[in-house]
Short mmCIF file of C-alpha atoms and ligand atoms in Angstrom, two decimals:
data_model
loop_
_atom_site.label_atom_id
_atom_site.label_comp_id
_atom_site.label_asym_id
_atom_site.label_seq_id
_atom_site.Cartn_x
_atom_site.Cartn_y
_atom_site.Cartn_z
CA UNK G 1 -68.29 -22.94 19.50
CA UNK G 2 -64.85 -24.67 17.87
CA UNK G 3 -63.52 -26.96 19.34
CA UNK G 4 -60.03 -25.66 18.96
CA UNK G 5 -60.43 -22.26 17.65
CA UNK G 6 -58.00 -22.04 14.68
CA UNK G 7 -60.37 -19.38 13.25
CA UNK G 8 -59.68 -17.20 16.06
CA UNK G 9 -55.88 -17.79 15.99
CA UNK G 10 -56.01 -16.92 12.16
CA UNK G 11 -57.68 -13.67 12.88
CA UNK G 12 -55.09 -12.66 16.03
CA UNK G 13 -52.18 -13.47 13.67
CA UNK G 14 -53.95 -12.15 10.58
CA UNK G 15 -51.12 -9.45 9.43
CA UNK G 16 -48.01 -11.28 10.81
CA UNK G 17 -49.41 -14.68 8.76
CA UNK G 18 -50.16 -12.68 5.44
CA UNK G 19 -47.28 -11.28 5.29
CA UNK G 20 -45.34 -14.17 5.35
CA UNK G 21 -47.41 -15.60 2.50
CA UNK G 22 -47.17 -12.70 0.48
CA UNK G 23 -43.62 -12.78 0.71
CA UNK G 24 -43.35 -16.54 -0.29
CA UNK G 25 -45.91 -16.02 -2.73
CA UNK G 26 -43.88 -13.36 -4.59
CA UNK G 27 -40.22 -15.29 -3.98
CA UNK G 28 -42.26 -18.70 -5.81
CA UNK G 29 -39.66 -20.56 -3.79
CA UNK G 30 -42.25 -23.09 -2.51
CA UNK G 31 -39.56 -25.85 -1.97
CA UNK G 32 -36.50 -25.07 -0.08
CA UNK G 33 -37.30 -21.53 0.78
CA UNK G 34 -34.83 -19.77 3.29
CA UNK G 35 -38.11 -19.85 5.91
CA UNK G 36 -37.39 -24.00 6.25
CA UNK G 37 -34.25 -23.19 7.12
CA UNK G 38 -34.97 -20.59 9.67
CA UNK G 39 -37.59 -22.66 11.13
CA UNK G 40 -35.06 -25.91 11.56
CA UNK G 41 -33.09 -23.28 13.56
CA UNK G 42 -35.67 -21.53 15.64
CA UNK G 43 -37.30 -25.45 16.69
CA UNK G 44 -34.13 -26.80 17.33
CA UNK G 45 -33.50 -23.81 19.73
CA UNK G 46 -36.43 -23.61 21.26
CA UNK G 47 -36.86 -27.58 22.48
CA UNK G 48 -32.91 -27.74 23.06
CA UNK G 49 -31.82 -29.83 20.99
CA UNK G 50 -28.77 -29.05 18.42
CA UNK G 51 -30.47 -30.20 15.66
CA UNK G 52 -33.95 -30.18 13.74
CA UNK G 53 -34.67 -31.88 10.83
CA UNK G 54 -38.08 -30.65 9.00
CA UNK G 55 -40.14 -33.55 7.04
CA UNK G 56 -43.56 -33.76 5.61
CA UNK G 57 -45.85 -34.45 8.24
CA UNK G 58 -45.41 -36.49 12.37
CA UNK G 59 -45.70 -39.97 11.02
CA UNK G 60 -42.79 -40.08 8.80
CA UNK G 61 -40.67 -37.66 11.81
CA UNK G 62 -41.34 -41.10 13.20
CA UNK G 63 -40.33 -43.71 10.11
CA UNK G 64 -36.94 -41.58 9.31
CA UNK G 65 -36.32 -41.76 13.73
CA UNK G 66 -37.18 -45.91 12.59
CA UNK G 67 -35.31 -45.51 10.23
CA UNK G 68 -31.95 -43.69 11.46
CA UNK G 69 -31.43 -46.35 14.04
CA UNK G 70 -31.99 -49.49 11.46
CA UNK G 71 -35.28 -50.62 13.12
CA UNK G 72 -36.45 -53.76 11.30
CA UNK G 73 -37.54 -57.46 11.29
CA UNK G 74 -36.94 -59.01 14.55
CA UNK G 75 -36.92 -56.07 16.86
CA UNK G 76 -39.65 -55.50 19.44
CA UNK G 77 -40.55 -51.77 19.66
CA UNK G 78 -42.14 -51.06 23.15
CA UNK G 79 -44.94 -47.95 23.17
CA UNK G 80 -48.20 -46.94 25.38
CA UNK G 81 -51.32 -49.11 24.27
CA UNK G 82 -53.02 -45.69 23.98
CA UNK G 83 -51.74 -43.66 21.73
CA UNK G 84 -52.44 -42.71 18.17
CA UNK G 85 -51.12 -45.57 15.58
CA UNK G 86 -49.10 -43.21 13.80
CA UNK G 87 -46.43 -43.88 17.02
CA UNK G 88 -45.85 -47.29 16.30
CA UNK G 89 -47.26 -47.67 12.76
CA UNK G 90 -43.85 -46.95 10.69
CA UNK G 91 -41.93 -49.60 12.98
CA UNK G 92 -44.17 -52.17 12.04
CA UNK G 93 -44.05 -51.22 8.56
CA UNK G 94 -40.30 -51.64 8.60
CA UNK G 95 -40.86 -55.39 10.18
CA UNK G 96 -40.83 -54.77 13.56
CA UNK G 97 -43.26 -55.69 16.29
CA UNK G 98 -45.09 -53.61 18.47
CA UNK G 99 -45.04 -54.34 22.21
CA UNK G 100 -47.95 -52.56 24.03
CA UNK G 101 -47.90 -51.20 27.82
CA UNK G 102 -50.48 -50.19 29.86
CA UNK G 103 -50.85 -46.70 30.13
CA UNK G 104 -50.46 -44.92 34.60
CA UNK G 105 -54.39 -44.74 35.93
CA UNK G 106 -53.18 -40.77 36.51
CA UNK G 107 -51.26 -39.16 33.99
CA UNK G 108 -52.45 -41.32 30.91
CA UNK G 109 -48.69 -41.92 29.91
CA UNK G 110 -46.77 -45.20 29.24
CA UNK G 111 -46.22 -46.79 32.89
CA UNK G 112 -42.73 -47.66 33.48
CA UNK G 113 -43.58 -50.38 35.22
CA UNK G 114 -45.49 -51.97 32.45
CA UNK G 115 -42.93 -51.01 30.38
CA UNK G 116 -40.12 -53.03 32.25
CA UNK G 117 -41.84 -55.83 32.58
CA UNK G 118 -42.48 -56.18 28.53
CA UNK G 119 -38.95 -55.99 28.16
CA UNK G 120 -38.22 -58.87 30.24
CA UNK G 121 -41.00 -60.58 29.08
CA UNK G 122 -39.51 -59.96 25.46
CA UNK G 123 -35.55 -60.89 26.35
CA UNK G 124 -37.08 -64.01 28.65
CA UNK G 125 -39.09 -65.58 25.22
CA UNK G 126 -35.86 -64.88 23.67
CA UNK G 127 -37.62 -64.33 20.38
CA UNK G 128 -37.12 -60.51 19.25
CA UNK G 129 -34.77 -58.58 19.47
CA UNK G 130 -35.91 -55.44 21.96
CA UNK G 131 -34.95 -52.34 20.49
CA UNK G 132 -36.62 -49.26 21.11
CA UNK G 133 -38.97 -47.41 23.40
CA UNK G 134 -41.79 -44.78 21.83
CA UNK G 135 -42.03 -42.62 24.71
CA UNK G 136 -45.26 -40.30 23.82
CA UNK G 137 -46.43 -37.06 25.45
CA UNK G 138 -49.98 -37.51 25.43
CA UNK G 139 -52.53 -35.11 25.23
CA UNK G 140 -49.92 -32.84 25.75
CA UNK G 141 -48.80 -33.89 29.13
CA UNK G 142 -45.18 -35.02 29.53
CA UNK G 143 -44.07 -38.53 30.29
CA UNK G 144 -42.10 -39.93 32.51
CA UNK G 145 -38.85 -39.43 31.47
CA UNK G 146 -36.67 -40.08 33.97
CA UNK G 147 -37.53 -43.21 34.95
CA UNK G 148 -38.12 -44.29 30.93
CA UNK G 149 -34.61 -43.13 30.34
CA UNK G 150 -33.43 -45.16 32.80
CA UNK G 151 -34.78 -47.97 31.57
CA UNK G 152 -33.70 -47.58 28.27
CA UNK G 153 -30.38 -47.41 29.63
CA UNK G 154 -30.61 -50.24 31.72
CA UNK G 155 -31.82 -52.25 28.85
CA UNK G 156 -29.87 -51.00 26.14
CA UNK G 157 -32.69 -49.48 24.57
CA UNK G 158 -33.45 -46.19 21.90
CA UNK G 159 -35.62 -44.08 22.96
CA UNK G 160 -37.64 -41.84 21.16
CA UNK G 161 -39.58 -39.37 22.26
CA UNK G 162 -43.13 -38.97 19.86
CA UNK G 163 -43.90 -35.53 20.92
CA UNK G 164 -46.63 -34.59 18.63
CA UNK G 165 -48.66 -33.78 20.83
CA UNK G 166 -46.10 -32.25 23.01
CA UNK G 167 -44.38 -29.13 21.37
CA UNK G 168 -44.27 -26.24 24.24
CA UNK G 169 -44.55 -28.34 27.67
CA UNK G 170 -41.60 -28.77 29.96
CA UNK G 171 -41.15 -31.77 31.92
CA UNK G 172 -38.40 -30.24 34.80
CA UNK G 173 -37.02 -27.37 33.32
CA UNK G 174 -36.61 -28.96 29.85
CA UNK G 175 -38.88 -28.64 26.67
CA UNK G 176 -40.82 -31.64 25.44
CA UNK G 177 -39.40 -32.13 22.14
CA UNK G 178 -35.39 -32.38 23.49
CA UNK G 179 -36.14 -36.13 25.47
CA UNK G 180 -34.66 -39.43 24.42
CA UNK G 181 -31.98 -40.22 21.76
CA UNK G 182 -33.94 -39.08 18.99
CA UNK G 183 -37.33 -36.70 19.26
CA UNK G 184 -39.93 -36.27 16.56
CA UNK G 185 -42.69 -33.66 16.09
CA UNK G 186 -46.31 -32.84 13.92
CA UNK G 187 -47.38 -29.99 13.14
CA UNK G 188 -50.71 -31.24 11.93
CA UNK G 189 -52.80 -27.77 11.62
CA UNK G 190 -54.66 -28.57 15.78
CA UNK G 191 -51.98 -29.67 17.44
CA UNK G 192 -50.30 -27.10 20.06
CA UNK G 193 -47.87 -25.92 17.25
CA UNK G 194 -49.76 -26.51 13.93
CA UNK G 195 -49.26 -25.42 10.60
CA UNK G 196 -51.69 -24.87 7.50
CA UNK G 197 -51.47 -28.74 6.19
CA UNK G 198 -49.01 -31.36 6.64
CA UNK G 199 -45.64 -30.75 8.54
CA UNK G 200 -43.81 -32.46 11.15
CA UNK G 201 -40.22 -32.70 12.19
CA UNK G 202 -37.36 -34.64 13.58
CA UNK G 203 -34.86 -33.34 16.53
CA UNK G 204 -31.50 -34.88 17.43
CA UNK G 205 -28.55 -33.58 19.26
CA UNK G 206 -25.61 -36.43 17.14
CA UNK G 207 -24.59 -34.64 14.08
CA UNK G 208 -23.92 -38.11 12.46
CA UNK G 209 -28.01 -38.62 12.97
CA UNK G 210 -28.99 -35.67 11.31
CA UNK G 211 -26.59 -35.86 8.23
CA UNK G 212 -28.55 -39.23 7.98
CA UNK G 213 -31.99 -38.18 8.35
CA UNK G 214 -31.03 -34.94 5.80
CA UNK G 215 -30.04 -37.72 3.44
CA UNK G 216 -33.14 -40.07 4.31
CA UNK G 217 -35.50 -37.72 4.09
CA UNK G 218 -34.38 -36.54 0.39
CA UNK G 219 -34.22 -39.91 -1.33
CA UNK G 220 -31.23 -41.01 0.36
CA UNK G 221 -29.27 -38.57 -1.19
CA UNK G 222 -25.21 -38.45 -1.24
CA UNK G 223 -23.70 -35.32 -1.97
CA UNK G 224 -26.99 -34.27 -4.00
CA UNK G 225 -30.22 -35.27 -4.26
CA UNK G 226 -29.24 -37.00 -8.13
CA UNK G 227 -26.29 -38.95 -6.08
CA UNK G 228 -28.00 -41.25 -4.32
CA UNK G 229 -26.70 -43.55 -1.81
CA UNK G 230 -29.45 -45.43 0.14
CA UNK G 231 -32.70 -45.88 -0.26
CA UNK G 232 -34.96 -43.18 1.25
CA UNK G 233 -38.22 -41.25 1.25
CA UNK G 234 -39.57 -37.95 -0.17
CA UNK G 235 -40.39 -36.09 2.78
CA UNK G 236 -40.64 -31.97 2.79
CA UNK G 237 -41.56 -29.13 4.91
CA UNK G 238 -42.59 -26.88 2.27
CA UNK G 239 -41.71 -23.17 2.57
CA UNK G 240 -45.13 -21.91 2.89
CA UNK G 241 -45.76 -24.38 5.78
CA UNK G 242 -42.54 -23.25 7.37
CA UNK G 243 -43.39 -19.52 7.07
CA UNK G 244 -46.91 -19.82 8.91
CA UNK G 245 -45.37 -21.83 11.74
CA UNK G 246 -42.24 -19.06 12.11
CA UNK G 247 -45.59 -16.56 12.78
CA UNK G 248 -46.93 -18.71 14.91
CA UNK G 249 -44.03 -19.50 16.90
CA UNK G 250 -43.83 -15.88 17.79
CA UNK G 251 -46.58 -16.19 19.73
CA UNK G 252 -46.40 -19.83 21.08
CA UNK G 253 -44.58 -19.12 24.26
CA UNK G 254 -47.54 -16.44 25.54
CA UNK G 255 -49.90 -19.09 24.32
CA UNK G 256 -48.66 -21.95 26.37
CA UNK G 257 -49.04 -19.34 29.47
CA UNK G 258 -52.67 -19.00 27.95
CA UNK G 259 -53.46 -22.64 28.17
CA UNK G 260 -52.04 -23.05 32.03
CA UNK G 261 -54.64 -20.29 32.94
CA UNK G 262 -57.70 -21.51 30.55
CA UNK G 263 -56.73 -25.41 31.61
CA UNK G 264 -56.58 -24.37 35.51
CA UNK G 265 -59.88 -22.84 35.19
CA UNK G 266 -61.42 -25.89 33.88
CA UNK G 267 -59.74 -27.74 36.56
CA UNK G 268 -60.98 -26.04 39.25
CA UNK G 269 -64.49 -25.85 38.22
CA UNK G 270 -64.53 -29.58 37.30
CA UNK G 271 -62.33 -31.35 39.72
CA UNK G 272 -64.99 -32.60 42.24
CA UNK G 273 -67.18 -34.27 39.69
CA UNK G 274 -65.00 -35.73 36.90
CA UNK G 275 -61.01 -36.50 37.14
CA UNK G 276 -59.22 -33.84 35.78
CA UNK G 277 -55.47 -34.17 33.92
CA UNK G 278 -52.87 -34.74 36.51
CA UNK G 279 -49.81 -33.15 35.58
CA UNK G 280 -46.61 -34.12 37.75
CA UNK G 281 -44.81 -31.91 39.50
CA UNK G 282 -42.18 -29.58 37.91
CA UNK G 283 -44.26 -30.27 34.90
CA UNK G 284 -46.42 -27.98 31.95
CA UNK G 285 -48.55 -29.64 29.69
CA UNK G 286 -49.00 -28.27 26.45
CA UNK G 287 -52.61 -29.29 26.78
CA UNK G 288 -53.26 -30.68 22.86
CA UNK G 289 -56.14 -31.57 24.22
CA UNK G 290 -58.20 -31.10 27.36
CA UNK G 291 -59.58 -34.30 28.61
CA UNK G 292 -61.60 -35.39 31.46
CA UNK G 293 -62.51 -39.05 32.67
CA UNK G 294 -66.26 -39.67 33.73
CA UNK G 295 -66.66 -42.99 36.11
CA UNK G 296 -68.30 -44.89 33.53
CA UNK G 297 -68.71 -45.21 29.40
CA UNK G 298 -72.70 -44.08 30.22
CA UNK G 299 -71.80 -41.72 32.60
CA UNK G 300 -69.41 -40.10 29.46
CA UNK G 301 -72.04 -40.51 27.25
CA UNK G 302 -74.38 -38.36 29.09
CA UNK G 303 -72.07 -35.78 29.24
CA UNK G 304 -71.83 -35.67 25.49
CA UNK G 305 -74.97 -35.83 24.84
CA UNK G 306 -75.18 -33.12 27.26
CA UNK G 307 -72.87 -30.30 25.60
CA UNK G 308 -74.41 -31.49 21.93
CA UNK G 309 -77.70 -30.61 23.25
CA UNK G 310 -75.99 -26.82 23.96
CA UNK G 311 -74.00 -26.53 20.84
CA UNK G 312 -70.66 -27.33 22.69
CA UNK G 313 -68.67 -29.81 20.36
CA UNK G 314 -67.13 -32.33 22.27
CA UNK G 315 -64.72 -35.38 21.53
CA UNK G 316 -63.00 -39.09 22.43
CA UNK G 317 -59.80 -39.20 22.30
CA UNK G 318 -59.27 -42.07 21.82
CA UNK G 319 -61.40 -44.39 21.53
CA UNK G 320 -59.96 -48.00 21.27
CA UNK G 321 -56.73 -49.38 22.62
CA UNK G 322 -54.10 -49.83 20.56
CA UNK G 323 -54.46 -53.55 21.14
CA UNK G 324 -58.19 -53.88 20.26
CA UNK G 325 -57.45 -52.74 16.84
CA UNK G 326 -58.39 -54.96 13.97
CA UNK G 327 -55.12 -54.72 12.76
CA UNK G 328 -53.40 -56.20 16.07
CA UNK G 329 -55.71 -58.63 15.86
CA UNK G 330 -53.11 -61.04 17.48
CA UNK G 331 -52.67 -58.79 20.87
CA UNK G 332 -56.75 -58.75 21.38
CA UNK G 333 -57.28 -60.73 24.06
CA UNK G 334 -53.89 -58.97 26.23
CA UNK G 335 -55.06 -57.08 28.87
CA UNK G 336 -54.69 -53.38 29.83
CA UNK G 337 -57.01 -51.98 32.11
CA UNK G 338 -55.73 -48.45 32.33
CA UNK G 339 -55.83 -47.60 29.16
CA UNK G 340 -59.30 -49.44 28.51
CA UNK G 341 -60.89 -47.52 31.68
CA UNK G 342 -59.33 -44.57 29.60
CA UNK G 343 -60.67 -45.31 26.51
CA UNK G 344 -64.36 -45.81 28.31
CA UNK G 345 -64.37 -42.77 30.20
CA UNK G 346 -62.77 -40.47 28.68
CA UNK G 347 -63.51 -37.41 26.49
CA UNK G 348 -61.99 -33.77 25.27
CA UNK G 349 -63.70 -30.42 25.91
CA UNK G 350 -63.00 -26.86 24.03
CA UNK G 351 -59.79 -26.14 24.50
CA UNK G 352 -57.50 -23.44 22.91
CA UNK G 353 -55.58 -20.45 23.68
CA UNK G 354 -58.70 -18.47 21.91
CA UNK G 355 -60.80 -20.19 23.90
CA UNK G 356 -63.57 -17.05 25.53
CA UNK G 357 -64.10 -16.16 29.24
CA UNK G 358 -67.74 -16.68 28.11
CA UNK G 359 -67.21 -19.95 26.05
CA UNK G 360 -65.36 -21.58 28.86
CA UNK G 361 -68.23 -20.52 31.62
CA UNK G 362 -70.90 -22.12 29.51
CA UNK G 363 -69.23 -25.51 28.95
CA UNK G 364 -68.77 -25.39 32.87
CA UNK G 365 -72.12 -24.82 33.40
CA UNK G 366 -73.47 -27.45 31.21
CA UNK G 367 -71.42 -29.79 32.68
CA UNK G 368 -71.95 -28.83 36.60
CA UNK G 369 -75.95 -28.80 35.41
CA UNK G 370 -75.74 -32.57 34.25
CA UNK G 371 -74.68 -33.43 37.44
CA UNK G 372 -77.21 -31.55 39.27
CA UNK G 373 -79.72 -33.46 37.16
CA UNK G 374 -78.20 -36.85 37.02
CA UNK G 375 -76.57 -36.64 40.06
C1 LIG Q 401 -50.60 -36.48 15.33
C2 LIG Q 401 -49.75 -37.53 15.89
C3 LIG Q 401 -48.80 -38.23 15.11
C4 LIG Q 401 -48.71 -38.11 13.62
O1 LIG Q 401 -48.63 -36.87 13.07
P1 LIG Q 401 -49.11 -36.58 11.57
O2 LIG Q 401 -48.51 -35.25 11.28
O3 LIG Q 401 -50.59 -36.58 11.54
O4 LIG Q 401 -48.53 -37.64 10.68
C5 LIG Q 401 -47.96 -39.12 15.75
N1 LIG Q 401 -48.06 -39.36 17.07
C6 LIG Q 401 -48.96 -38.74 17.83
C7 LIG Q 401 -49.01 -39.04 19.30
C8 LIG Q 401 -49.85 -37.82 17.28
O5 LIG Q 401 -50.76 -37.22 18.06
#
């Protein structure tokens, strides 16, 4: 059994995929193609957002967002204590420091709470400067927008909304992807939109931003890429990346119905022994992952060990805090229970719009017979 069944979506999409190769292929325009372009248009339109700006892979969507609003030395940058490092990573790179929040015991996403009281933690030492939120949809599952909007208001705040994990879920109406003043994408090949290598992208609705990211993201290019008039990065969506995720966005719409129906399965089956994903209301997770939280690490463990016995792949994600890293060795000893129940309890189950009727009943089964025999 795969875990997320990329095979399977390969072989659905076979003909519309090839195709597009083939064309490319024959064109040779591997740079630049016209298939970036009509992907930038077909994204931007389908999160809402006026513009989209294509780039090599999620992390540097992420360092040219840094970037665009002159993140540096002496700025705090405020993000959830579990995520993956590529949300913060590029700020501190730049200089900045990372402020961690604890994540909500429910839906897994920054707390606003947390998040409100870092910032006046931050202006009361007086020593940074705060600056910007990373607001991440994680494991799919939109975050709280509203209220982290209005706190980035309140505070002065950008916001930027790290929807890697995110592409196709709608928090009220709106797509995941369109949130914040600045929104950034991957399409690393398993997440809900993914690609055949590296890709990610950039979305912004201030046509001042994405003149600047176009020029970032080319080596700070001027009126060509041999005029240059900052210093910037070399980061591409090639054409052939851009051609397999125009197939694949043809379908992405009746695979996000797909994963409501495969997710609510597993959520009904599993909901009395192990916590399921709570999803607020008016709400659609794009379900990057399916998770569940055991009540203990052993209790997890067991599970595991459980589906490896029967062949069912399984997998933690994550597991370690943000600020138990080695490399924030200076934020060790802070404190965040949420997300370090999380990261103790927590593990990812098959999960994919390919996912079979008969795949899906026997990682139920193995679970629901654990309990039965561990009670
Ligand atoms: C995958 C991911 C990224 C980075 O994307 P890459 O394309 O691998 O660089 C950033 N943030 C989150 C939350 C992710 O899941």
């Amino acid at each position: 059994m795969e875990f997320i069944n990329l095979k399977a979506q390969y072989n659905a999409l076979k003909p519309m995929i090839d195709k597009m190769l083939e064309e490319i292929m024959t064109d040779a325009r591997f740079i630049g193609g016209k298939e970036v372009g009509e992907l930038e248009n077909k994204l931007a339109q389908f999160v809402g957002r006026k513009y989209c700006v294509s780039c090599a892979n999620g992390t540097d969507a992420l360092m040219l967002a840094f970037l665009a609003y002159g993140v540096g030395e002496g700025d705090a940058v405020f993000c959830p204590d579990m995520t993956f490092i590529a949300s913060i990573e590029p700020a501190c790179m730049l200089g900045a420091t990372p402020i961690f929040c604890d994540i909500d015991r429910e839906t897994y996403n920054i707390d606003p709470v947390c998040l409100e009281n870092a910032i006046e933690k931050t202006i009361a030492e007086g020593k940074l400067n705060p600056k910007a939120v990373v607001m991440v949809d994680f494991l799919g599952n939109p975050a709280d927008v509203e209220e982290i909007t209005r706190i980035c208001s309140k505070y002065g705040l950008v916001l930027i909304e790290d929807a890697a994990q995110g592409i196709g879920a709608v928090y009220k109406g709106k797509r995941c992807g369109s949130f914040g003043d600045i929104s950034t994408t991957s399409f690393f090949p398993s997440k809900p939109l993914g690609c055949y290598g590296d890709g990610g992208a950039v979305f912004t609705d201030s046509e001042e931003i994405a003149k600047l990211l176009s020029s970032l993201k080319t080596h700070g290019k001027g009126s060509s890429k041999y005029d240059n008039v900052r210093i910037g990065m070399n980061s591409r969506l090639d054409t052939v990346q851009a051609g397999v995720l125009l197939a694949k966005m043809t379908v992405l719409e009746k695979e996000m119905d797909k994963r409501q129906i495969i997710a609510q399965r597993y959520n009904e089956a599993l909901k009395d022994v192990l916590e399921v994903p709570k999803i607020e209301e008016n709400c659609k997770s794009a379900y990057a992952q399916y998770v569940l939280l055991a009540e203990s690490c052993e209790q997890r463990d067991g599970i595991i060990k459980a589906l490896k016995n029967n062949d069912i792949p399984s997998l933690i994600y994550y597991p370690k805090e943000m600020h138990k890293m080695d490399v924030f060795e200076a934020y060790n000893n802070e404190n965040f229970p949420n997300a370090t129940k999380y990261a103790q309890c927590n593990f990812g189950i098959p999960f994919s719009p390919y996912l079979t009727d008969k795949e899906q009943e026997k990682v139920i089964e193995t679970i629901l017979n654990y309990f039965q025999k561990e009670g």
